[in-house]
GROMACS .gro file of N, CA and C in nm:
model
  465
    1MET      N    1   4.372  14.463   9.474
    1MET     CA    2   4.380  14.581   9.540
    1MET      C    3   4.521  14.609   9.640
    2SER      N    4   4.602  14.692   9.597
    2SER     CA    5   4.726  14.725   9.674
    2SER      C    6   4.694  14.802   9.840
    3GLU      N    7   4.766  14.809   9.923
    3GLU     CA    8   4.791  14.821  10.064
    3GLU      C    9   4.762  14.992  10.041
    4PHE      N   10   4.823  15.042   9.950
    4PHE     CA   11   4.785  15.179   9.960
    4PHE      C   12   4.667  15.208   9.892
    5ASP      N   13   4.579  15.146   9.808
    5ASP     CA   14   4.469  15.219   9.747
    5ASP      C   15   4.420  15.280   9.849
    6LYS      N   16   4.369  15.278   9.970
    6LYS     CA   17   4.264  15.361  10.009
    6LYS      C   18   4.353  15.527  10.044
    7LEU      N   19   4.471  15.541  10.030
    7LEU     CA   20   4.559  15.658  10.053
    7LEU      C   21   4.476  15.726   9.970
    8PHE      N   22   4.437  15.703   9.826
    8PHE     CA   23   4.447  15.774   9.695
    8PHE      C   24   4.290  15.797   9.724
    9ASP      N   25   4.257  15.927   9.680
    9ASP     CA   26   4.111  15.999   9.677
    9ASP      C   27   4.124  16.127   9.557
   10GLU      N   28   4.051  16.057   9.447
   10GLU     CA   29   3.979  16.188   9.360
   10GLU      C   30   4.012  16.332   9.383
   11GLU      N   31   3.961  16.369   9.504
   11GLU     CA   32   3.936  16.478   9.543
   11GLU      C   33   4.061  16.584   9.598
   12LEU      N   34   4.198  16.468   9.587
   12LEU     CA   35   4.316  16.506   9.658
   12LEU      C   36   4.386  16.518   9.530
   13ILE      N   37   4.366  16.521   9.430
   13ILE     CA   38   4.453  16.541   9.313
   13ILE      C   39   4.447  16.671   9.234
   14PHE      N   40   4.527  16.759   9.251
   14PHE     CA   41   4.504  16.931   9.230
   14PHE      C   42   4.631  16.910   9.106
   15VAL      N   43   4.559  16.995   9.007
   15VAL     CA   44   4.638  17.020   8.894
   15VAL      C   45   4.624  17.117   8.811
   16ASP      N   46   4.753  17.194   8.769
   16ASP     CA   47   4.783  17.325   8.732
   16ASP      C   48   4.762  17.391   8.857
   17VAL      N   49   4.777  17.380   8.974
   17VAL     CA   50   4.783  17.467   9.075
   17VAL      C   51   4.931  17.597   9.060
   18GLU      N   52   4.802  17.690   9.095
   18GLU     CA   53   4.922  17.837   9.083
   18GLU      C   54   4.961  17.861   9.218
   19ALA      N   55   5.076  17.852   9.234
   19ALA     CA   56   5.134  17.949   9.374
   19ALA      C   57   5.310  17.993   9.346
   20LYS      N   58   5.297  18.104   9.394
   20LYS     CA   59   5.422  18.171   9.415
   20LYS      C   60   5.520  18.079   9.473
   21ASP      N   61   5.528  18.022   9.565
   21ASP     CA   62   5.621  17.970   9.656
   21ASP      C   63   5.570  17.839   9.749
   22ARG      N   64   5.656  17.761   9.792
   22ARG     CA   65   5.641  17.650   9.874
   22ARG      C   66   5.524  17.685   9.956
   23LYS      N   67   5.522  17.827  10.018
   23LYS     CA   68   5.442  17.838  10.163
   23LYS      C   69   5.311  17.857  10.109
   24SER      N   70   5.279  17.929  10.001
   24SER     CA   71   5.197  17.949   9.913
   24SER      C   72   5.089  17.793   9.893
   25LEU      N   73   5.191  17.722   9.862
   25LEU     CA   74   5.150  17.615   9.795
   25LEU      C   75   5.096  17.535   9.898
   26PHE      N   76   5.151  17.530  10.032
   26PHE     CA   77   5.125  17.469  10.131
   26PHE      C   78   4.967  17.502  10.161
   27GLU      N   79   4.988  17.631  10.187
   27GLU     CA   80   4.844  17.696  10.275
   27GLU      C   81   4.750  17.645  10.151
   28LYS      N   82   4.735  17.652  10.020
   28LYS     CA   83   4.650  17.587   9.903
   28LYS      C   84   4.613  17.455   9.972
   29VAL      N   85   4.685  17.355   9.982
   29VAL     CA   86   4.673  17.199  10.034
   29VAL      C   87   4.616  17.213  10.122
   30ALA      N   88   4.690  17.253  10.245
   30ALA     CA   89   4.660  17.237  10.364
   30ALA      C   90   4.463  17.265  10.367
   31GLU      N   91   4.441  17.397  10.333
   31GLU     CA   92   4.308  17.414  10.303
   31GLU      C   93   4.212  17.360  10.289
   32SER      N   94   4.210  17.276  10.142
   32SER     CA   95   4.174  17.191  10.109
   32SER      C   96   4.137  17.054  10.179
   33LEU      N   97   4.277  17.022  10.241
   33LEU     CA   98   4.279  16.869  10.327
   33LEU      C   99   4.214  16.904  10.481
   34LEU      N  100   4.202  17.024  10.512
   34LEU     CA  101   4.146  17.053  10.639
   34LEU      C  102   3.996  17.071  10.608
   35ASP      N  103   3.928  17.118  10.529
   35ASP     CA  104   3.800  17.119  10.466
   35ASP      C  105   3.747  16.982  10.439
   36GLN      N  106   3.793  16.913  10.365
   36GLN     CA  107   3.756  16.746  10.368
   36GLN      C  108   3.836  16.680  10.521
   37GLY      N  109   3.838  16.693  10.574
   37GLY     CA  110   3.857  16.660  10.741
   37GLY      C  111   3.982  16.525  10.754
   38TYR      N  112   4.084  16.570  10.649
   38TYR     CA  113   4.166  16.491  10.631
   38TYR      C  114   4.303  16.543  10.783
   39VAL      N  115   4.286  16.638  10.803
   39VAL     CA  116   4.387  16.732  10.877
   39VAL      C  117   4.362  16.824  10.975
   40LYS      N  118   4.396  16.793  11.114
   40LYS     CA  119   4.370  16.912  11.209
   40LYS      C  120   4.413  17.064  11.190
   41GLU      N  121   4.385  17.156  11.264
   41GLU     CA  122   4.409  17.279  11.223
   41GLU      C  123   4.547  17.288  11.230
   42SER      N  124   4.637  17.240  11.358
   42SER     CA  125   4.750  17.225  11.337
   42SER      C  126   4.848  17.220  11.234
   43TYR      N  127   4.753  17.114  11.138
   43TYR     CA  128   4.882  17.069  11.027
   43TYR      C  129   4.954  17.184  10.935
   44LEU      N  130   4.867  17.253  10.887
   44LEU     CA  131   4.972  17.375  10.832
   44LEU      C  132   5.093  17.411  10.914
   45LYS      N  133   5.075  17.460  10.965
   45LYS     CA  134   5.204  17.486  11.054
   45LYS      C  135   5.306  17.408  11.138
   46ALA      N  136   5.234  17.252  11.161
   46ALA     CA  137   5.343  17.125  11.118
   46ALA      C  138   5.412  17.080  11.029
   47LEU      N  139   5.346  17.111  10.885
   47LEU     CA  140   5.385  17.067  10.775
   47LEU      C  141   5.486  17.189  10.728
   48ASN      N  142   5.468  17.314  10.764
   48ASN     CA  143   5.635  17.398  10.738
   48ASN      C  144   5.700  17.386  10.802
   49LYS      N  145   5.686  17.356  10.983
   49LYS     CA  146   5.783  17.351  11.038
   49LYS      C  147   5.869  17.207  11.000
   50ARG      N  148   5.794  17.128  10.976
   50ARG     CA  149   5.831  17.022  10.955
   50ARG      C  150   5.953  17.030  10.819
   51GLU      N  151   5.920  17.055  10.694
   51GLU     CA  152   5.988  17.139  10.556
   51GLU      C  153   6.106  17.192  10.618
   52ASP      N  154   6.075  17.273  10.719
   52ASP     CA  155   6.177  17.357  10.712
   52ASP      C  156   6.355  17.282  10.781
   53GLU      N  157   6.273  17.203  10.852
   53GLU     CA  158   6.370  17.112  10.939
   53GLU      C  159   6.439  17.033  10.874
   54PHE      N  160   6.333  16.950  10.791
   54PHE     CA  161   6.381  16.805  10.741
   54PHE      C  162   6.326  16.841  10.576
   55PRO      N  163   6.381  16.913  10.496
   55PRO     CA  164   6.337  16.928  10.384
   55PRO      C  165   6.268  16.787  10.261
   56THR      N  166   6.208  16.792  10.215
   56THR     CA  167   6.153  16.643  10.131
   56THR      C  168   6.153  16.631  10.020
   57GLY      N  169   6.249  16.750   9.902
   57GLY     CA  170   6.289  16.754   9.806
   57GLY      C  171   6.355  16.656   9.779
   58VAL      N  172   6.344  16.565   9.654
   58VAL     CA  173   6.411  16.464   9.595
   58VAL      C  174   6.430  16.475   9.414
   59LEU      N  175   6.550  16.440   9.404
   59LEU     CA  176   6.606  16.402   9.266
   59LEU      C  177   6.620  16.271   9.197
   60THR      N  178   6.493  16.253   9.164
   60THR     CA  179   6.497  16.109   9.074
   60THR      C  180   6.554  16.092   8.942
   61GLU      N  181   6.571  16.007   8.937
   61GLU     CA  182   6.626  15.967   8.787
   61GLU      C  183   6.560  16.018   8.628
   62ASN      N  184   6.446  16.046   8.709
   62ASN     CA  185   6.369  16.120   8.585
   62ASN      C  186   6.273  16.237   8.635
   63LEU      N  187   6.216  16.227   8.743
   63LEU     CA  188   6.144  16.371   8.766
   63LEU      C  189   6.179  16.424   8.918
   64ALA      N  190   6.187  16.539   8.961
   64ALA     CA  191   6.262  16.626   9.063
   64ALA      C  192   6.072  16.637   9.107
   65ILE      N  193   6.086  16.555   9.251
   65ILE     CA  194   5.973  16.579   9.382
   65ILE      C  195   6.010  16.612   9.477
   66ALA      N  196   5.899  16.636   9.554
   66ALA     CA  197   5.863  16.661   9.702
   66ALA      C  198   5.760  16.571   9.760
   67LEU      N  199   5.806  16.487   9.874
   67LEU     CA  200   5.688  16.418   9.957
   67LEU      C  201   5.674  16.497  10.068
   68PRO      N  202   5.628  16.629  10.091
   68PRO     CA  203   5.593  16.676  10.237
   68PRO      C  204   5.516  16.610  10.320
   69HIS      N  205   5.533  16.631  10.419
   69HIS     CA  206   5.442  16.547  10.523
   69HIS      C  207   5.458  16.620  10.667
   70ALA      N  208   5.354  16.624  10.756
   70ALA     CA  209   5.381  16.652  10.931
   70ALA      C  210   5.346  16.534  10.985
   71ASN      N  211   5.402  16.559  11.137
   71ASN     CA  212   5.368  16.441  11.214
   71ASN      C  213   5.247  16.404  11.210
   72PRO      N  214   5.241  16.255  11.227
   72PRO     CA  215   5.111  16.195  11.239
   72PRO      C  216   4.990  16.251  11.345
   73GLU      N  217   5.037  16.363  11.447
   73GLU     CA  218   4.972  16.395  11.509
   73GLU      C  219   4.846  16.469  11.495
   74ASN      N  220   4.921  16.550  11.350
   74ASN     CA  221   4.808  16.637  11.276
   74ASN      C  222   4.767  16.610  11.156
   75VAL      N  223   4.752  16.492  11.172
   75VAL     CA  224   4.642  16.404  11.047
   75VAL      C  225   4.560  16.324  11.115
   76ASN      N  226   4.416  16.378  11.068
   76ASN     CA  227   4.293  16.287  11.104
   76ASN      C  228   4.319  16.104  11.013
   77LYS      N  229   4.330  16.118  10.939
   77LYS     CA  230   4.270  16.017  10.831
   77LYS      C  231   4.395  16.002  10.694
   78PRO      N  232   4.467  15.892  10.689
   78PRO     CA  233   4.612  15.903  10.631
   78PRO      C  234   4.535  15.889  10.471
   79PHE      N  235   4.658  16.002  10.365
   79PHE     CA  236   4.581  16.013  10.248
   79PHE      C  237   4.735  15.994  10.184
   80ILE      N  238   4.732  16.001  10.017
   80ILE     CA  239   4.804  16.097   9.938
   80ILE      C  240   4.768  16.219   9.849
   81ALA      N  241   4.813  16.354   9.880
   81ALA     CA  242   4.781  16.411   9.796
   81ALA      C  243   4.868  16.439   9.692
   82ILE      N  244   4.802  16.445   9.570
   82ILE     CA  245   4.933  16.451   9.467
   82ILE      C  246   4.901  16.597   9.385
   83VAL      N  247   4.961  16.674   9.364
   83VAL     CA  248   4.971  16.817   9.338
   83VAL      C  249   5.104  16.825   9.230
   84LYS      N  250   4.982  16.889   9.094
   84LYS     CA  251   5.097  16.912   9.017
   84LYS      C  252   5.054  17.129   8.970
   85CYS      N  253   5.220  17.135   9.001
   85CYS     CA  254   5.204  17.321   8.995
   85CYS      C  255   5.224  17.328   8.804
   86LYS      N  256   5.146  17.435   8.801
   86LYS     CA  257   5.163  17.510   8.691
   86LYS      C  258   5.299  17.576   8.680
   87ASP      N  259   5.391  17.600   8.778
   87ASP     CA  260   5.526  17.622   8.767
   87ASP      C  261   5.592  17.622   8.837
   88LEU      N  262   5.743  17.615   8.842
   88LEU     CA  263   5.846  17.534   8.891
   88LEU      C  264   5.827  17.579   9.069
   89ILE      N  265   5.853  17.519   9.210
   89ILE     CA  266   5.844  17.598   9.336
   89ILE      C  267   5.954  17.576   9.335
   90HIS      N  268   6.036  17.641   9.446
   90HIS     CA  269   6.147  17.606   9.511
   90HIS      C  270   6.122  17.514   9.604
   91VAL      N  271   6.231  17.426   9.628
   91VAL     CA  272   6.232  17.334   9.788
   91VAL      C  273   6.385  17.303   9.776
   92GLU      N  274   6.402  17.234   9.908
   92GLU     CA  275   6.553  17.217   9.952
   92GLU      C  276   6.507  17.026   9.913
   93GLN      N  277   6.646  16.947   9.897
   93GLN     CA  278   6.627  16.871   9.895
   93GLN      C  279   6.668  16.751  10.001
   94MET      N  280   6.608  16.645  10.049
   94MET     CA  281   6.548  16.587  10.159
   94MET      C  282   6.741  16.541  10.180
   95GLY      N  283   6.786  16.540  10.303
   95GLY     CA  284   6.934  16.513  10.371
   95GLY      C  285   7.026  16.604  10.342
   96ILE      N  286   7.023  16.701  10.226
   96ILE     CA  287   7.153  16.755  10.214
   96ILE      C  288   7.110  16.910  10.151
   97GLY      N  289   7.006  16.956  10.198
   97GLY     CA  290   6.967  17.069  10.168
   97GLY      C  291   6.991  17.167  10.075
   98GLU      N  292   7.011  17.080   9.936
   98GLU     CA  293   7.062  17.157   9.844
   98GLU      C  294   6.955  17.220   9.745
   99ASP      N  295   6.939  17.301   9.696
   99ASP     CA  296   6.843  17.372   9.579
   99ASP      C  297   6.779  17.271   9.479
  100GLU      N  298   6.627  17.235   9.510
  100GLU     CA  299   6.561  17.221   9.361
  100GLU      C  300   6.431  17.255   9.359
  101GLU      N  301   6.415  17.262   9.238
  101GLU     CA  302   6.246  17.294   9.190
  101GLU      C  303   6.209  17.173   9.107
  102THR      N  304   6.073  17.200   9.123
  102THR     CA  305   6.003  17.104   9.134
  102THR      C  306   5.845  17.144   9.098
  103LYS      N  307   5.767  17.088   9.003
  103LYS     CA  308   5.627  17.110   9.007
  103LYS      C  309   5.544  16.982   9.068
  104ASP      N  310   5.619  16.885   9.066
  104ASP     CA  311   5.518  16.789   9.123
  104ASP      C  312   5.566  16.737   9.286
  105PHE      N  313   5.387  16.766   9.362
  105PHE     CA  314   5.439  16.738   9.491
  105PHE      C  315   5.351  16.638   9.524
  106PHE      N  316   5.375  16.534   9.631
  106PHE     CA  317   5.306  16.418   9.734
  106PHE      C  318   5.313  16.438   9.830
  107PHE      N  319   5.215  16.460   9.871
  107PHE     CA  320   5.173  16.524  10.004
  107PHE      C  321   5.129  16.385  10.083
  108LEU      N  322   5.216  16.369  10.177
  108LEU     CA  323   5.175  16.208  10.241
  108LEU      C  324   5.104  16.223  10.372
  109GLY      N  325   4.988  16.175  10.452
  109GLY     CA  326   4.895  16.211  10.549
  109GLY      C  327   4.904  16.032  10.639
  110ILE      N  328   5.036  16.072  10.735
  110ILE     CA  329   5.054  15.932  10.803
  110ILE      C  330   4.978  15.952  10.940
  111VAL      N  331   4.916  15.879  10.960
  111VAL     CA  332   4.828  15.839  11.095
  111VAL      C  333   4.934  15.759  11.179
  112LYS      N  334   4.948  15.740  11.316
  112LYS     CA  335   5.035  15.684  11.436
  112LYS      C  336   4.986  15.522  11.381
  113GLU      N  337   4.852  15.501  11.354
  113GLU     CA  338   4.829  15.367  11.305
  113GLU      C  339   4.875  15.314  11.208
  114THR      N  340   4.907  15.375  11.100
  114THR     CA  341   4.945  15.345  10.975
  114THR      C  342   5.118  15.376  10.920
  115GLN      N  343   5.164  15.431  11.045
  115GLN     CA  344   5.300  15.448  11.046
  115GLN      C  345   5.400  15.361  10.991
  116ASP      N  346   5.430  15.247  11.011
  116ASP     CA  347   5.494  15.176  10.961
  116ASP      C  348   5.461  15.160  10.802
  117LEU      N  349   5.405  15.152  10.749
  117LEU     CA  350   5.327  15.230  10.570
  117LEU      C  351   5.445  15.311  10.577
  118GLN      N  352   5.457  15.428  10.625
  118GLN     CA  353   5.583  15.517  10.552
  118GLN      C  354   5.708  15.472  10.472
  119VAL      N  355   5.748  15.366  10.559
  119VAL     CA  356   5.919  15.330  10.489
  119VAL      C  357   5.849  15.294  10.348
  120LYS      N  358   5.737  15.186  10.331
  120LYS     CA  359   5.736  15.115  10.180
  120LYS      C  360   5.686  15.189  10.129
  121LEU      N  361   5.562  15.264  10.171
  121LEU     CA  362   5.522  15.435  10.079
  121LEU      C  363   5.696  15.527   9.999
  122LEU      N  364   5.717  15.555  10.109
  122LEU     CA  365   5.859  15.605  10.032
  122LEU      C  366   5.954  15.516   9.965
  123GLN      N  367   5.958  15.407   9.977
  123GLN     CA  368   6.004  15.271   9.879
  123GLN      C  369   5.983  15.274   9.782
  124ARG      N  370   5.810  15.294   9.752
  124ARG     CA  371   5.719  15.216   9.611
  124ARG      C  372   5.754  15.356   9.560
  125PHE      N  373   5.730  15.498   9.605
  125PHE     CA  374   5.770  15.629   9.548
  125PHE      C  375   5.899  15.641   9.472
  126MET      N  376   5.984  15.588   9.542
  126MET     CA  377   6.123  15.591   9.499
  126MET      C  378   6.156  15.505   9.342
  127GLN      N  379   6.040  15.390   9.381
  127GLN     CA  380   6.085  15.300   9.230
  127GLN      C  381   5.996  15.340   9.173
  128LEU      N  382   5.887  15.400   9.142
  128LEU     CA  383   5.807  15.469   9.058
  128LEU      C  384   5.869  15.569   8.978
  129MET      N  385   5.925  15.665   9.094
  129MET     CA  386   6.002  15.826   9.018
  129MET      C  387   6.143  15.730   8.964
  130ASN      N  388   6.184  15.653   8.986
  130ASN     CA  389   6.287  15.611   8.888
  130ASN      C  390   6.256  15.519   8.757
  131ASP      N  391   6.120  15.482   8.756
  131ASP     CA  392   6.075  15.390   8.669
  131ASP      C  393   6.041  15.463   8.528
  132GLU      N  394   6.141  15.493   8.420
  132GLU     CA  395   6.096  15.625   8.298
  132GLU      C  396   6.000  15.602   8.274
  133LYS      N  397   5.950  15.486   8.221
  133LYS     CA  398   5.819  15.436   8.176
  133LYS      C  399   5.709  15.495   8.262
  134PHE      N  400   5.676  15.461   8.354
  134PHE     CA  401   5.585  15.529   8.454
  134PHE      C  402   5.597  15.717   8.467
  135VAL      N  403   5.723  15.790   8.453
  135VAL     CA  404   5.728  15.914   8.477
  135VAL      C  405   5.676  15.946   8.382
  136SER      N  406   5.753  15.891   8.229
  136SER     CA  407   5.669  15.923   8.091
  136SER      C  408   5.563  15.966   8.080
  137GLU      N  409   5.478  15.886   8.156
  137GLU     CA  410   5.348  15.824   8.129
  137GLU      C  411   5.275  15.952   8.236
  138TYR      N  412   5.326  15.976   8.348
  138TYR     CA  413   5.244  16.076   8.463
  138TYR      C  414   5.250  16.197   8.389
  139LYS      N  415   5.384  16.213   8.346
  139LYS     CA  416   5.400  16.362   8.299
  139LYS      C  417   5.319  16.408   8.179
  140LYS      N  418   5.202  16.338   8.102
  140LYS     CA  419   5.134  16.327   8.005
  140LYS      C  420   5.003  16.355   8.093
  141LEU      N  421   4.968  16.315   8.209
  141LEU     CA  422   4.833  16.329   8.239
  141LEU      C  423   4.830  16.443   8.339
  142ASN      N  424   4.697  16.514   8.280
  142ASN     CA  425   4.651  16.689   8.305
  142ASN      C  426   4.530  16.687   8.382
  143ASN      N  427   4.474  16.538   8.398
  143ASN     CA  428   4.299  16.560   8.519
  143ASN      C  429   4.328  16.470   8.590
  144SER      N  430   4.233  16.524   8.698
  144SER     CA  431   4.256  16.457   8.822
  144SER      C  432   4.218  16.285   8.808
  145ARG      N  433   4.103  16.277   8.702
  145ARG     CA  434   4.065  16.152   8.712
  145ARG      C  435   4.148  16.087   8.643
  146ASP      N  436   4.226  16.103   8.559
  146ASP     CA  437   4.321  15.985   8.495
  146ASP      C  438   4.449  15.970   8.573
  147ILE      N  439   4.478  16.090   8.649
  147ILE     CA  440   4.587  16.078   8.745
  147ILE      C  441   4.539  15.961   8.839
  148TYR      N  442   4.446  15.985   8.919
  148TYR     CA  443   4.398  15.892   9.013
  148TYR      C  444   4.407  15.747   8.950
  149GLU      N  445   4.347  15.716   8.839
  149GLU     CA  446   4.294  15.590   8.840
  149GLU      C  447   4.482  15.530   8.771
  150TYR      N  448   4.570  15.621   8.742
  150TYR     CA  449   4.669  15.538   8.665
  150TYR      C  450   4.741  15.538   8.812
  151PHE      N  451   4.727  15.606   8.920
  151PHE     CA  452   4.819  15.585   9.067
  151PHE      C  453   4.773  15.397   9.104
  152LEU      N  454   4.617  15.409   9.127
  152LEU     CA  455   4.518  15.304   9.133
  152LEU      C  456   4.580  15.209   9.074
  153LYS      N  457   4.633  15.237   8.940
  153LYS     CA  458   4.675  15.078   8.864
  153LYS      C  459   4.805  15.062   8.894
  154LYS      N  460   4.872  15.164   8.912
  154LYS     CA  461   5.067  15.147   8.907
  154LYS      C  462   5.081  15.117   9.044
  155PHE      N  463   5.036  15.204   9.136
  155PHE     CA  464   5.136  15.208   9.305
  155PHE      C  465   5.092  15.076   9.317
   0.00000   0.00000   0.00000
């Protein structure tokens, strides 16, 4: 069992999500996270504010992804929510603000007590997303259970 396993929950894996843009996607995900007790009421506003100021889109060798997150004070308990959208969503790339489109979002819920995990978590994501075999298998998965099991096994 890795130090990241406890961050995954099958209830936080969403497949074929329909959203017209980033903000509507964030609303859907934030509502589910709030309903399940993972985040505070302030989360959605904080998530959008952080994404506006510090975009989280990443073009890896094999897959365009986004790693949205809000500051720890907006999160009740740590999580990774995996979202595969039905259509491409426009985001901006981390650090450079260039345009990017992606269907794959990994919402990171970090709390103050686990902030030291954030760097390791981002490093592990980059390792996996640059692994052609991992990404190829991930792209084929289209249900929550399979994605959950795959991430537990590989992450």
